[in-house]
PDB file of C-alpha atoms and ligand atoms in Angstrom:
ATOM      1  CA  MET A 213      14.043  76.395  84.764  1.00 90.00           C
ATOM      2  CA  THR A 214      15.291  79.019  86.753  1.00 97.00           C
ATOM      3  CA  TYR A 215      14.151  80.839  90.647  1.00 98.00           C
ATOM      4  CA  VAL A 216      14.668  83.719  91.483  1.00 98.00           C
ATOM      5  CA  VAL A 217      14.944  84.869  95.302  1.00 98.00           C
ATOM      6  CA  THR A 218      14.821  88.540  96.211  1.00 98.00           C
ATOM      7  CA  GLY A 219      15.534  89.394  99.536  1.00 98.00           C
ATOM      8  CA  ALA A 220      19.015  87.247  98.599  1.00 98.00           C
ATOM      9  CA  THR A 221      21.312  89.669 100.482  1.00 98.00           C
ATOM     10  CA  GLY A 222      19.555  89.412 103.793  1.00 98.00           C
ATOM     11  CA  PRO A 223      18.732  86.229 105.923  1.00 98.00           C
ATOM     12  CA  PHE A 224      15.701  84.599 104.794  1.00 98.00           C
ATOM     13  CA  GLY A 225      16.484  84.976 101.357  1.00 98.00           C
ATOM     14  CA  ARG A 226      20.321  83.550 101.865  1.00 98.00           C
ATOM     15  CA  LEU A 227      18.495  80.664 103.913  1.00 98.00           C
ATOM     16  CA  ALA A 228      15.887  79.761 101.072  1.00 98.00           C
ATOM     17  CA  ILE A 229      19.123  80.058  98.127  1.00 98.00           C
ATOM     18  CA  GLU A 230      20.980  77.505 101.150  1.00 98.00           C
ATOM     19  CA  SER A 231      17.607  75.602 101.006  1.00 98.00           C
ATOM     20  CA  LEU A 232      17.416  75.372  97.613  1.00 98.00           C
ATOM     21  CA  LEU A 233      21.062  73.879  97.300  1.00 98.00           C
ATOM     22  CA  ARG A 234      20.406  71.197  99.586  1.00 98.00           C
ATOM     23  CA  ARG A 235      17.240  70.500  97.923  1.00 97.00           C
ATOM     24  CA  GLY A 236      19.108  69.608  94.578  1.00 97.00           C
ATOM     25  CA  VAL A 237      18.505  72.747  92.638  1.00 98.00           C
ATOM     26  CA  PRO A 238      21.853  73.525  90.354  1.00 98.00           C
ATOM     27  CA  ALA A 239      23.562  76.804  91.356  1.00 98.00           C
ATOM     28  CA  GLY A 240      23.065  77.619  87.673  1.00 98.00           C
ATOM     29  CA  GLU A 241      19.499  77.716  87.745  1.00 98.00           C
ATOM     30  CA  ILE A 242      19.325  79.705  90.906  1.00 98.00           C
ATOM     31  CA  ARG A 243      18.977  83.316  90.837  1.00 98.00           C
ATOM     32  CA  GLY A 244      19.300  86.089  94.312  1.00 98.00           C
ATOM     33  CA  ILE A 245      18.477  89.457  93.743  1.00 98.00           C
ATOM     34  CA  GLY A 246      19.067  92.414  96.480  1.00 98.00           C
ATOM     35  CA  ARG A 247      20.704  96.012  96.885  1.00 98.00           C
ATOM     36  CA  GLN A 248      24.386  94.771  98.751  1.00 98.00           C
ATOM     37  CA  ILE A 249      24.941  91.884  96.267  1.00 97.00           C
ATOM     38  CA  GLU A 250      28.188  91.814  98.126  1.00 97.00           C
ATOM     39  CA  LYS A 251      26.415  90.220 101.565  1.00 98.00           C
ATOM     40  CA  ALA A 252      25.607  87.300  98.665  1.00 97.00           C
ATOM     41  CA  ALA A 253      28.545  87.077  96.623  1.00 96.00           C
ATOM     42  CA  ASP A 254      29.827  84.261  99.072  1.00 97.00           C
ATOM     43  CA  LEU A 255      26.391  81.800  97.909  1.00 98.00           C
ATOM     44  CA  GLY A 256      28.131  80.439  94.212  1.00 97.00           C
ATOM     45  CA  VAL A 257      24.763  81.525  92.586  1.00 98.00           C
ATOM     46  CA  GLU A 258      24.114  84.605  90.010  1.00 98.00           C
ATOM     47  CA  ILE A 259      23.236  87.833  92.451  1.00 98.00           C
ATOM     48  CA  ARG A 260      21.604  90.595  90.633  1.00 98.00           C
ATOM     49  CA  LYS A 261      21.140  94.018  91.708  1.00 98.00           C
ATOM     50  CA  ALA A 262      17.557  95.740  92.117  1.00 98.00           C
ATOM     51  CA  ASP A 263      15.550  97.881  94.166  1.00 98.00           C
ATOM     52  CA  TYR A 264      12.218  96.927  94.718  1.00 98.00           C
ATOM     53  CA  GLU A 265      12.157 101.141  94.260  1.00 98.00           C
ATOM     54  CA  ASP A 266      13.432 100.557  89.817  1.00 98.00           C
ATOM     55  CA  GLY A 267      10.658  98.602  88.107  1.00 97.00           C
ATOM     56  CA  ASP A 268      12.868  98.551  85.145  1.00 97.00           C
ATOM     57  CA  ALA A 269      16.042  96.534  87.396  1.00 98.00           C
ATOM     58  CA  LEU A 270      13.269  94.444  88.229  1.00 98.00           C
ATOM     59  CA  ARG A 271      12.154  93.580  84.515  1.00 97.00           C
ATOM     60  CA  ASP A 272      15.302  92.937  83.959  1.00 97.00           C
ATOM     61  CA  ALA A 273      16.498  90.724  87.152  1.00 97.00           C
ATOM     62  CA  PHE A 274      13.094  88.144  86.313  1.00 98.00           C
ATOM     63  CA  HIS A 275      14.075  88.119  83.128  1.00 96.00           C
ATOM     64  CA  GLY A 276      13.681  84.590  82.114  1.00 96.00           C
ATOM     65  CA  ALA A 277      12.468  83.507  85.524  1.00 96.00           C
ATOM     66  CA  SER A 278      10.178  80.594  86.421  1.00 96.00           C
ATOM     67  CA  LYS A 279       9.679  80.433  89.941  1.00 97.00           C
ATOM     68  CA  LEU A 280       9.883  83.809  92.058  1.00 98.00           C
ATOM     69  CA  LEU A 281      10.508  84.046  95.716  1.00 98.00           C
ATOM     70  CA  PHE A 282       9.221  87.414  96.498  1.00 98.00           C
ATOM     71  CA  VAL A 283      10.526  87.919 100.028  1.00 98.00           C
ATOM     72  CA  SER A 284       8.747  90.838 101.344  1.00 98.00           C
ATOM     73  CA  GLY A 285      10.813  94.659 102.092  1.00 98.00           C
ATOM     74  CA  SER A 286      11.495  95.496 104.901  1.00 96.00           C
ATOM     75  CA  GLU A 287      11.015  99.469 104.217  1.00 94.00           C
ATOM     76  CA  LEU A 288       7.785 100.216 106.352  1.00 90.00           C
ATOM     77  CA  GLY A 289       5.888 103.263 104.524  1.00 86.00           C
ATOM     78  CA  ARG A 290       7.287 102.128 101.103  1.00 94.00           C
ATOM     79  CA  ARG A 291       6.705  98.720 100.752  1.00 96.00           C
ATOM     80  CA  ALA A 292       3.486  98.780  99.091  1.00 95.00           C
ATOM     81  CA  ALA A 293       4.812 101.419  96.574  1.00 96.00           C
ATOM     82  CA  GLN A 294       7.712  98.889  96.302  1.00 98.00           C
ATOM     83  CA  HIS A 295       5.735  95.716  96.277  1.00 98.00           C
ATOM     84  CA  ALA A 296       3.720  96.771  93.642  1.00 98.00           C
ATOM     85  CA  ASN A 297       6.792  96.881  91.203  1.00 98.00           C
ATOM     86  CA  VAL A 298       7.769  93.819  92.004  1.00 98.00           C
ATOM     87  CA  VAL A 299       4.488  91.919  90.908  1.00 98.00           C
ATOM     88  CA  ALA A 300       4.281  94.802  87.805  1.00 98.00           C
ATOM     89  CA  ALA A 301       7.601  93.246  86.832  1.00 98.00           C
ATOM     90  CA  ALA A 302       7.170  89.442  87.431  1.00 98.00           C
ATOM     91  CA  VAL A 303       3.477  89.765  85.258  1.00 98.00           C
ATOM     92  CA  ASP A 304       5.970  91.456  82.444  1.00 97.00           C
ATOM     93  CA  ALA A 305       8.267  88.781  82.907  1.00 96.00           C
ATOM     94  CA  GLY A 306       5.871  86.065  82.663  1.00 95.00           C
ATOM     95  CA  VAL A 307       6.980  84.112  85.991  1.00 96.00           C
ATOM     96  CA  GLU A 308       5.091  80.815  86.543  1.00 94.00           C
ATOM     97  CA  LEU A 309       4.452  80.806  89.914  1.00 96.00           C
ATOM     98  CA  VAL A 310       4.909  83.611  92.832  1.00 97.00           C
ATOM     99  CA  ALA A 311       5.576  82.668  96.260  1.00 98.00           C
ATOM    100  CA  TYR A 312       5.257  85.449  98.894  1.00 98.00           C
ATOM    101  CA  THR A 313       6.552  86.098 102.312  1.00 98.00           C
ATOM    102  CA  SER A 314       3.014  87.284 103.717  1.00 98.00           C
ATOM    103  CA  ILE A 315       2.497  87.268 107.601  1.00 98.00           C
ATOM    104  CA  LEU A 316       0.233  85.326 109.695  1.00 98.00           C
ATOM    105  CA  ASN A 317      -3.783  85.787 109.180  1.00 97.00           C
ATOM    106  CA  ALA A 318      -2.690  88.476 106.410  1.00 97.00           C
ATOM    107  CA  ASP A 319      -6.461  89.058 105.636  1.00 95.00           C
ATOM    108  CA  THR A 320      -7.341  89.442 109.391  1.00 95.00           C
ATOM    109  CA  SER A 321      -4.541  90.771 111.009  1.00 96.00           C
ATOM    110  CA  THR A 322      -5.532  94.289 112.192  1.00 94.00           C
ATOM    111  CA  MET A 323      -1.378  95.255 112.876  1.00 94.00           C
ATOM    112  CA  ASP A 324      -0.323  97.895 110.882  1.00 92.00           C
ATOM    113  CA  LEU A 325       2.583  95.742 109.669  1.00 93.00           C
ATOM    114  CA  ALA A 326      -0.100  93.427 107.969  1.00 95.00           C
ATOM    115  CA  ASP A 327      -1.181  96.515 105.554  1.00 96.00           C
ATOM    116  CA  ASP A 328       1.215  96.154 103.678  1.00 96.00           C
ATOM    117  CA  HIS A 329       0.818  92.393 103.045  1.00 97.00           C
ATOM    118  CA  ARG A 330      -2.459  92.047 102.608  1.00 97.00           C
ATOM    119  CA  ALA A 331      -2.061  94.793 100.047  1.00 97.00           C
ATOM    120  CA  THR A 332       0.139  92.644  97.993  1.00 98.00           C
ATOM    121  CA  GLU A 333      -1.351  89.652  98.648  1.00 98.00           C
ATOM    122  CA  LYS A 334      -4.639  91.326  96.933  1.00 98.00           C
ATOM    123  CA  LEU A 335      -2.302  93.067  93.785  1.00 98.00           C
ATOM    124  CA  LEU A 336      -0.442  89.179  93.376  1.00 98.00           C
ATOM    125  CA  THR A 337      -4.583  88.197  93.294  1.00 97.00           C
ATOM    126  CA  GLU A 338      -5.570  90.506  90.718  1.00 97.00           C
ATOM    127  CA  SER A 339      -2.495  90.082  88.919  1.00 97.00           C
ATOM    128  CA  GLY A 340      -3.380  86.751  87.778  1.00 95.00           C
ATOM    129  CA  LEU A 341      -0.066  85.048  88.509  1.00 96.00           C
ATOM    130  CA  ARG A 342       0.038  81.509  90.380  1.00 95.00           C
ATOM    131  CA  THR A 343       0.338  82.537  93.730  1.00 96.00           C
ATOM    132  CA  VAL A 344       1.517  80.773  96.697  1.00 97.00           C
ATOM    133  CA  PHE A 345       1.245  82.717 100.049  1.00 97.00           C
ATOM    134  CA  LEU A 346       3.419  81.908 102.819  1.00 98.00           C
ATOM    135  CA  ARG A 347       2.060  83.512 106.084  1.00 98.00           C
ATOM    136  CA  ASN A 348       4.887  82.960 107.974  1.00 98.00           C
ATOM    137  CA  GLY A 349       4.784  83.557 111.594  1.00 98.00           C
ATOM    138  CA  TRP A 350       7.400  85.506 114.051  1.00 98.00           C
ATOM    139  CA  TYR A 351      10.912  84.211 113.298  1.00 98.00           C
ATOM    140  CA  TYR A 352      12.020  82.499 117.290  1.00 98.00           C
ATOM    141  CA  GLU A 353      15.193  84.803 116.083  1.00 98.00           C
ATOM    142  CA  VAL A 354      13.173  87.894 117.298  1.00 97.00           C
ATOM    143  CA  TYR A 355      13.522  86.653 120.385  1.00 97.00           C
ATOM    144  CA  THR A 356      16.764  84.744 120.359  1.00 97.00           C
ATOM    145  CA  ALA A 357      18.281  88.313 119.662  1.00 97.00           C
ATOM    146  CA  GLN A 358      17.585  89.469 123.110  1.00 95.00           C
ATOM    147  CA  LEU A 359      18.676  86.349 124.857  1.00 96.00           C
ATOM    148  CA  ALA A 360      21.095  88.506 127.091  1.00 95.00           C
ATOM    149  CA  THR A 361      18.517  91.533 127.622  1.00 95.00           C
ATOM    150  CA  TYR A 362      16.053  88.989 128.299  1.00 97.00           C
ATOM    151  CA  LEU A 363      18.367  87.076 131.205  1.00 96.00           C
ATOM    152  CA  GLU A 364      19.642  90.717 132.522  1.00 96.00           C
ATOM    153  CA  HIS A 365      16.021  92.373 133.054  1.00 95.00           C
ATOM    154  CA  GLY A 366      13.276  89.530 132.372  1.00 97.00           C
ATOM    155  CA  VAL A 367      11.625  89.316 129.342  1.00 98.00           C
ATOM    156  CA  ALA A 368       9.235  92.993 128.898  1.00 97.00           C
ATOM    157  CA  GLY A 369       6.925  93.700 126.700  1.00 98.00           C
ATOM    158  CA  ALA A 370       3.068  94.252 126.532  1.00 98.00           C
ATOM    159  CA  ALA A 371       1.508  91.704 124.536  1.00 98.00           C
ATOM    160  CA  GLY A 372      -0.317  90.030 127.735  1.00 97.00           C
ATOM    161  CA  ASP A 373      -0.983  86.433 127.533  1.00 97.00           C
ATOM    162  CA  GLY A 374      -1.242  87.048 123.294  1.00 98.00           C
ATOM    163  CA  PRO A 375      -0.458  83.740 121.828  1.00 98.00           C
ATOM    164  CA  ILE A 376       2.841  84.207 119.506  1.00 98.00           C
ATOM    165  CA  SER A 377       2.955  81.589 117.013  1.00 98.00           C
ATOM    166  CA  ALA A 378       6.357  81.493 115.572  1.00 98.00           C
ATOM    167  CA  ALA A 379       9.439  79.179 114.225  1.00 98.00           C
ATOM    168  CA  ALA A 380      13.008  78.953 113.290  1.00 98.00           C
ATOM    169  CA  ARG A 381      13.687  81.557 110.346  1.00 98.00           C
ATOM    170  CA  ALA A 382      15.723  78.532 108.800  1.00 98.00           C
ATOM    171  CA  ASP A 383      12.994  76.167 108.866  1.00 98.00           C
ATOM    172  CA  LEU A 384      10.464  79.241 107.168  1.00 98.00           C
ATOM    173  CA  ALA A 385      13.012  79.660 104.388  1.00 98.00           C
ATOM    174  CA  ASP A 386      12.823  75.789 104.088  1.00 98.00           C
ATOM    175  CA  ALA A 387       9.038  75.880 103.202  1.00 98.00           C
ATOM    176  CA  ALA A 388       9.296  78.118 100.836  1.00 98.00           C
ATOM    177  CA  ALA A 389      12.244  76.589  99.485  1.00 98.00           C
ATOM    178  CA  VAL A 390       9.181  73.073  99.443  1.00 97.00           C
ATOM    179  CA  VAL A 391       6.880  75.108  97.815  1.00 96.00           C
ATOM    180  CA  LEU A 392       9.387  76.449  94.903  1.00 96.00           C
ATOM    181  CA  THR A 393      10.621  72.887  94.068  1.00 95.00           C
ATOM    182  CA  GLN A 394       7.777  70.385  95.086  1.00 91.00           C
ATOM    183  CA  GLU A 395       4.871  72.250  92.976  1.00 72.00           C
ATOM    184  CA  PRO A 396       2.391  71.791  95.769  1.00 63.00           C
ATOM    185  CA  GLY A 397       0.580  74.168  94.069  1.00 69.00           C
ATOM    186  CA  GLN A 398      -1.266  77.263  94.947  1.00 69.00           C
ATOM    187  CA  GLY A 399      -2.224  78.638  98.284  1.00 91.00           C
ATOM    188  CA  VAL A 400      -2.259  80.316 101.623  1.00 96.00           C
ATOM    189  CA  TYR A 401      -0.047  78.506 103.905  1.00 96.00           C
ATOM    190  CA  GLU A 402      -0.084  80.163 108.008  1.00 97.00           C
ATOM    191  CA  LEU A 403       3.295  78.782 109.119  1.00 98.00           C
ATOM    192  CA  ALA A 404       4.144  78.723 112.439  1.00 98.00           C
ATOM    193  CA  ALA A 405       5.756  75.625 114.482  1.00 98.00           C
ATOM    194  CA  GLU A 406       4.919  76.706 118.234  1.00 97.00           C
ATOM    195  CA  VAL A 407       2.797  79.206 119.810  1.00 98.00           C
ATOM    196  CA  PHE A 408       3.626  80.568 123.562  1.00 98.00           C
ATOM    197  CA  THR A 409       2.932  84.076 125.321  1.00 98.00           C
ATOM    198  CA  LEU A 410       5.888  85.683 126.980  1.00 98.00           C
ATOM    199  CA  ALA A 411       5.311  84.191 130.160  1.00 98.00           C
ATOM    200  CA  ASP A 412       6.413  81.026 128.493  1.00 98.00           C
ATOM    201  CA  LEU A 413       9.224  82.202 126.608  1.00 98.00           C
ATOM    202  CA  ALA A 414      10.116  83.453 129.953  1.00 98.00           C
ATOM    203  CA  ALA A 415       9.503  79.787 131.632  1.00 98.00           C
ATOM    204  CA  GLN A 416      11.010  78.173 128.937  1.00 98.00           C
ATOM    205  CA  LEU A 417      13.930  80.290 129.032  1.00 98.00           C
ATOM    206  CA  THR A 418      14.734  79.865 132.880  1.00 98.00           C
ATOM    207  CA  GLU A 419      14.815  75.651 132.448  1.00 98.00           C
ATOM    208  CA  VAL A 420      16.968  76.476 129.487  1.00 97.00           C
ATOM    209  CA  SER A 421      19.271  78.804 131.160  1.00 97.00           C
ATOM    210  CA  GLY A 422      19.601  77.825 134.718  1.00 97.00           C
ATOM    211  CA  LYS A 423      18.450  81.259 135.842  1.00 97.00           C
ATOM    212  CA  PRO A 424      15.169  82.756 137.046  1.00 97.00           C
ATOM    213  CA  VAL A 425      13.840  84.906 134.470  1.00 98.00           C
ATOM    214  CA  ALA A 426      10.645  86.901 135.090  1.00 98.00           C
ATOM    215  CA  HIS A 427       7.585  87.793 132.851  1.00 98.00           C
ATOM    216  CA  VAL A 428       7.571  91.655 133.073  1.00 98.00           C
ATOM    217  CA  PRO A 429       4.356  92.445 131.280  1.00 98.00           C
ATOM    218  CA  LEU A 430       3.973  95.832 130.590  1.00 98.00           C
ATOM    219  CA  THR A 431       1.138  98.283 129.573  1.00 98.00           C
ATOM    220  CA  GLY A 432       1.683  99.638 126.003  1.00 98.00           C
ATOM    221  CA  ASP A 433       3.000 103.416 127.654  1.00 98.00           C
ATOM    222  CA  GLN A 434       5.042 101.563 129.547  1.00 98.00           C
ATOM    223  CA  TYR A 435       6.688  99.302 127.090  1.00 97.00           C
ATOM    224  CA  ARG A 436       6.871 102.430 124.842  1.00 98.00           C
ATOM    225  CA  GLU A 437       8.583 104.167 127.812  1.00 97.00           C
ATOM    226  CA  VAL A 438      10.944 101.346 128.447  1.00 95.00           C
ATOM    227  CA  LEU A 439      12.189 101.447 124.537  1.00 96.00           C
ATOM    228  CA  THR A 440      12.450 104.893 124.399  1.00 97.00           C
ATOM    229  CA  GLY A 441      14.355 104.896 127.491  1.00 95.00           C
ATOM    230  CA  ALA A 442      17.235 101.983 126.206  1.00 92.00           C
ATOM    231  CA  GLY A 443      17.956 104.562 123.177  1.00 96.00           C
ATOM    232  CA  LEU A 444      14.870 103.492 120.722  1.00 95.00           C
ATOM    233  CA  PRO A 445      13.853 106.025 118.495  1.00 96.00           C
ATOM    234  CA  GLY A 446      10.266 107.026 119.160  1.00 96.00           C
ATOM    235  CA  GLU A 447       8.561 105.841 115.782  1.00 94.00           C
ATOM    236  CA  VAL A 448      10.759 102.552 115.985  1.00 94.00           C
ATOM    237  CA  ALA A 449       9.441 102.156 120.054  1.00 96.00           C
ATOM    238  CA  ASP A 450       5.825 102.445 118.471  1.00 95.00           C
ATOM    239  CA  ILE A 451       6.238  99.863 115.817  1.00 94.00           C
ATOM    240  CA  VAL A 452       7.587  97.819 118.639  1.00 95.00           C
ATOM    241  CA  VAL A 453       4.740  98.082 120.617  1.00 97.00           C
ATOM    242  CA  GLY A 454       1.915  97.706 118.302  1.00 96.00           C
ATOM    243  CA  ILE A 455       3.245  95.064 117.398  1.00 96.00           C
ATOM    244  CA  ASP A 456       2.835  93.725 121.076  1.00 98.00           C
ATOM    245  CA  LEU A 457      -0.286  94.719 121.124  1.00 97.00           C
ATOM    246  CA  GLY A 458      -1.504  93.487 117.819  1.00 97.00           C
ATOM    247  CA  ILE A 459      -0.163  89.839 119.729  1.00 98.00           C
ATOM    248  CA  ALA A 460      -2.275  90.829 122.773  1.00 98.00           C
ATOM    249  CA  ALA A 461      -5.575  91.181 120.425  1.00 97.00           C
ATOM    250  CA  GLY A 462      -4.629  87.627 119.253  1.00 97.00           C
ATOM    251  CA  ASN A 463      -2.807  88.579 115.284  1.00 97.00           C
ATOM    252  CA  LEU A 464      -0.687  85.663 115.955  1.00 97.00           C
ATOM    253  CA  ALA A 465      -2.841  82.724 116.423  1.00 97.00           C
ATOM    254  CA  SER A 466      -2.464  80.235 114.355  1.00 95.00           C
ATOM    255  CA  SER A 467      -2.977  76.712 115.482  1.00 89.00           C
ATOM    256  CA  GLY A 468      -2.422  74.702 111.847  1.00 89.00           C
ATOM    257  CA  ASP A 469       0.196  72.624 110.570  1.00 95.00           C
ATOM    258  CA  ASP A 470       1.090  73.921 107.326  1.00 95.00           C
ATOM    259  CA  LEU A 471       4.746  74.168 108.247  1.00 97.00           C
ATOM    260  CA  ALA A 472       5.550  70.665 109.426  1.00 97.00           C
ATOM    261  CA  LYS A 473       3.334  69.254 106.756  1.00 95.00           C
ATOM    262  CA  LEU A 474       5.111  70.863 103.916  1.00 95.00           C
ATOM    263  CA  LEU A 475       8.526  70.356 105.602  1.00 97.00           C
ATOM    264  CA  GLY A 476       7.530  66.818 105.779  1.00 96.00           C
ATOM    265  CA  ARG A 477       9.011  66.657 109.627  1.00 97.00           C
ATOM    266  CA  ARG A 478       8.969  68.236 112.984  1.00 97.00           C
ATOM    267  CA  PRO A 479      10.594  72.447 112.877  1.00 98.00           C
ATOM    268  CA  VAL A 480      12.725  73.390 114.962  1.00 98.00           C
ATOM    269  CA  SER A 481      10.643  73.710 118.811  1.00 98.00           C
ATOM    270  CA  LEU A 482      11.625  77.021 120.655  1.00 98.00           C
ATOM    271  CA  ARG A 483      12.971  74.868 123.724  1.00 98.00           C
ATOM    272  CA  GLU A 484      16.019  74.068 120.796  1.00 98.00           C
ATOM    273  CA  ALA A 485      16.269  77.861 119.315  1.00 98.00           C
ATOM    274  CA  LEU A 486      16.686  79.035 123.035  1.00 97.00           C
ATOM    275  CA  ALA A 487      18.908  76.046 123.787  1.00 96.00           C
ATOM    276  CA  GLN A 488      21.194  76.416 120.886  1.00 95.00           C
TER     277      GLN A 488
HETATM  278  N1  NAP B 651       8.647  87.128 110.506  1.00 62.06           N
HETATM  279  C1  NAP B 651       8.828  87.593 111.089  1.00 62.06           C
HETATM  280  O1  NAP B 651      10.095  87.467 111.548  1.00 62.06           O
HETATM  281  C2  NAP B 651       9.604  89.017 110.328  1.00 62.06           C
HETATM  282  C3  NAP B 651      11.183  89.688 110.771  1.00 62.06           C
HETATM  283  C4  NAP B 651      11.650  90.332 110.278  1.00 62.06           C
HETATM  284  C5  NAP B 651      11.525  90.340 108.483  1.00 62.06           C
HETATM  285  N2  NAP B 651      10.296  89.663 108.655  1.00 62.06           N
HETATM  286  C6  NAP B 651       9.847  90.046 106.956  1.00 62.06           C
HETATM  287  O2  NAP B 651      10.739  88.869 105.810  1.00 62.06           O
HETATM  288  C7  NAP B 651      11.482  89.624 105.057  1.00 62.06           C
HETATM  289  C8  NAP B 651      12.666  89.043 105.086  1.00 62.06           C
HETATM  290  O3  NAP B 651      13.017  88.777 106.208  1.00 62.06           O
HETATM  291  P1  NAP B 651      14.934  88.844 106.835  1.00 62.06           P
HETATM  292  O4  NAP B 651      15.247  88.276 107.765  1.00 62.06           O
HETATM  293  O5  NAP B 651      15.801  88.413 105.729  1.00 62.06           O
HETATM  294  O6  NAP B 651      15.144  90.179 106.629  1.00 62.06           O
HETATM  295  P2  NAP B 651      16.078  91.530 106.518  1.00 62.06           P
HETATM  296  O7  NAP B 651      17.089  91.364 107.385  1.00 62.06           O
HETATM  297  O8  NAP B 651      15.661  93.050 106.879  1.00 62.06           O
HETATM  298  O9  NAP B 651      16.021  91.444 104.717  1.00 62.06           O
HETATM  299  C9  NAP B 651      15.890  92.271 103.889  1.00 62.06           C
HETATM  300  C10 NAP B 651      15.681  91.699 102.483  1.00 62.06           C
HETATM  301  O10 NAP B 651      15.288  92.542 101.507  1.00 62.06           O
HETATM  302  C11 NAP B 651      15.864  93.407 100.959  1.00 62.06           C
HETATM  303  N3  NAP B 651      15.358  94.396 100.307  1.00 62.06           N
HETATM  304  C12 NAP B 651      14.766  95.710 101.274  1.00 62.06           C
HETATM  305  N4  NAP B 651      14.250  96.498 101.249  1.00 62.06           N
HETATM  306  C13 NAP B 651      14.686  96.537  99.723  1.00 62.06           C
HETATM  307  C14 NAP B 651      14.156  97.073  98.444  1.00 62.06           C
HETATM  308  N5  NAP B 651      13.946  98.398  98.602  1.00 62.06           N
HETATM  309  N6  NAP B 651      14.623  96.889  97.046  1.00 62.06           N
HETATM  310  C15 NAP B 651      15.480  95.176  97.226  1.00 62.06           C
HETATM  311  N7  NAP B 651      15.652  94.642  97.836  1.00 62.06           N
HETATM  312  C16 NAP B 651      15.376  95.366  99.311  1.00 62.06           C
HETATM  313  C17 NAP B 651      16.920  93.637 101.603  1.00 62.06           C
HETATM  314  O11 NAP B 651      18.105  93.752 100.488  1.00 62.06           O
HETATM  315  P3  NAP B 651      19.618  94.288 101.149  1.00 62.06           P
HETATM  316  O12 NAP B 651      20.197  93.812 102.037  1.00 62.06           O
HETATM  317  O13 NAP B 651      20.360  94.351  99.848  1.00 62.06           O
HETATM  318  O14 NAP B 651      19.335  96.143 101.104  1.00 62.06           O
HETATM  319  C18 NAP B 651      17.304  92.491 102.301  1.00 62.06           C
HETATM  320  O15 NAP B 651      18.162  91.026 101.713  1.00 62.06           O
HETATM  321  C19 NAP B 651      11.514  90.902 105.818  1.00 62.06           C
HETATM  322  O16 NAP B 651      12.145  91.852 104.421  1.00 62.06           O
HETATM  323  C20 NAP B 651      10.577  91.475 105.965  1.00 62.06           C
HETATM  324  O17 NAP B 651       9.679  91.960 105.347  1.00 62.06           O
HETATM  325  C21 NAP B 651       9.619  88.985 109.107  1.00 62.06           C
END
């Protein structure tokens, strides 16, 4: 059995490989793929260099793979074409199972970010490969990475009281390892541990930190001004604002318990992530 994990040089792929190892997969049966391969050198598994732009390199890297954890890329605007290369290489390699990290509600989401995921799910479905769609909720880390700013300025955003279904990145990566190792079959998993709003986030942070943290609700235009004023390039600010407006529209709503069921335990809560 050979488990191949793309994005092994990023946090999600790293966590998935660590989870595979913890779950008893021998290091010799795991191969990580990335571009900046030095970032994964300490994982103790084979790491191969392959860019999603390079179909030949992907085919080589997938050779002999039984199960592929296909971690979605991060280059917006290039991803749809890159992902098509990954799917074609997986077909050529005769991979038995592909688990793809998608986005919550990929089939109905109106977020721009969802377009690439929807296109990739469609390609995978049409490929004839056995697939699992891991529709990951937002990482708590998207928010915990900004705690210093929140403590100083409050939780500003344009998401209104839109629900944010989220989980610890490590739990989502662990769920991916479960899917690869335990054969739960073909399917779609909507993966989140908890649903909160930006106001809930501010309230929980107030409790955990002991300092008052306000929710600062903004319109899309106001939020864009704040972000560009803080030095974010306009096109990045547009993406961030688009995400919040998508949240306000309910695109990250999810009430299922797929994550807890896959993990066979209670996932980490937002409060625990904030406290940590
Ligand atoms: N659910 C969420 O909240 C959330 C948040 C952010 C991102 N995501 C998605 O989840 C994915 C994994 O999360 P992460 O935190 O590990 O993201 P990340 O830190 O952006 O890492 C992205 C990984 O994808 C690899 N990659 C990107 N473009 C590539 C290409 N052209 N060819 C080959 N590899 C490529 C990177 O390789 P190198 O480092 O070697 O270049 C890296 O290993 C992201 O790529 C993104 O699609 C989800």
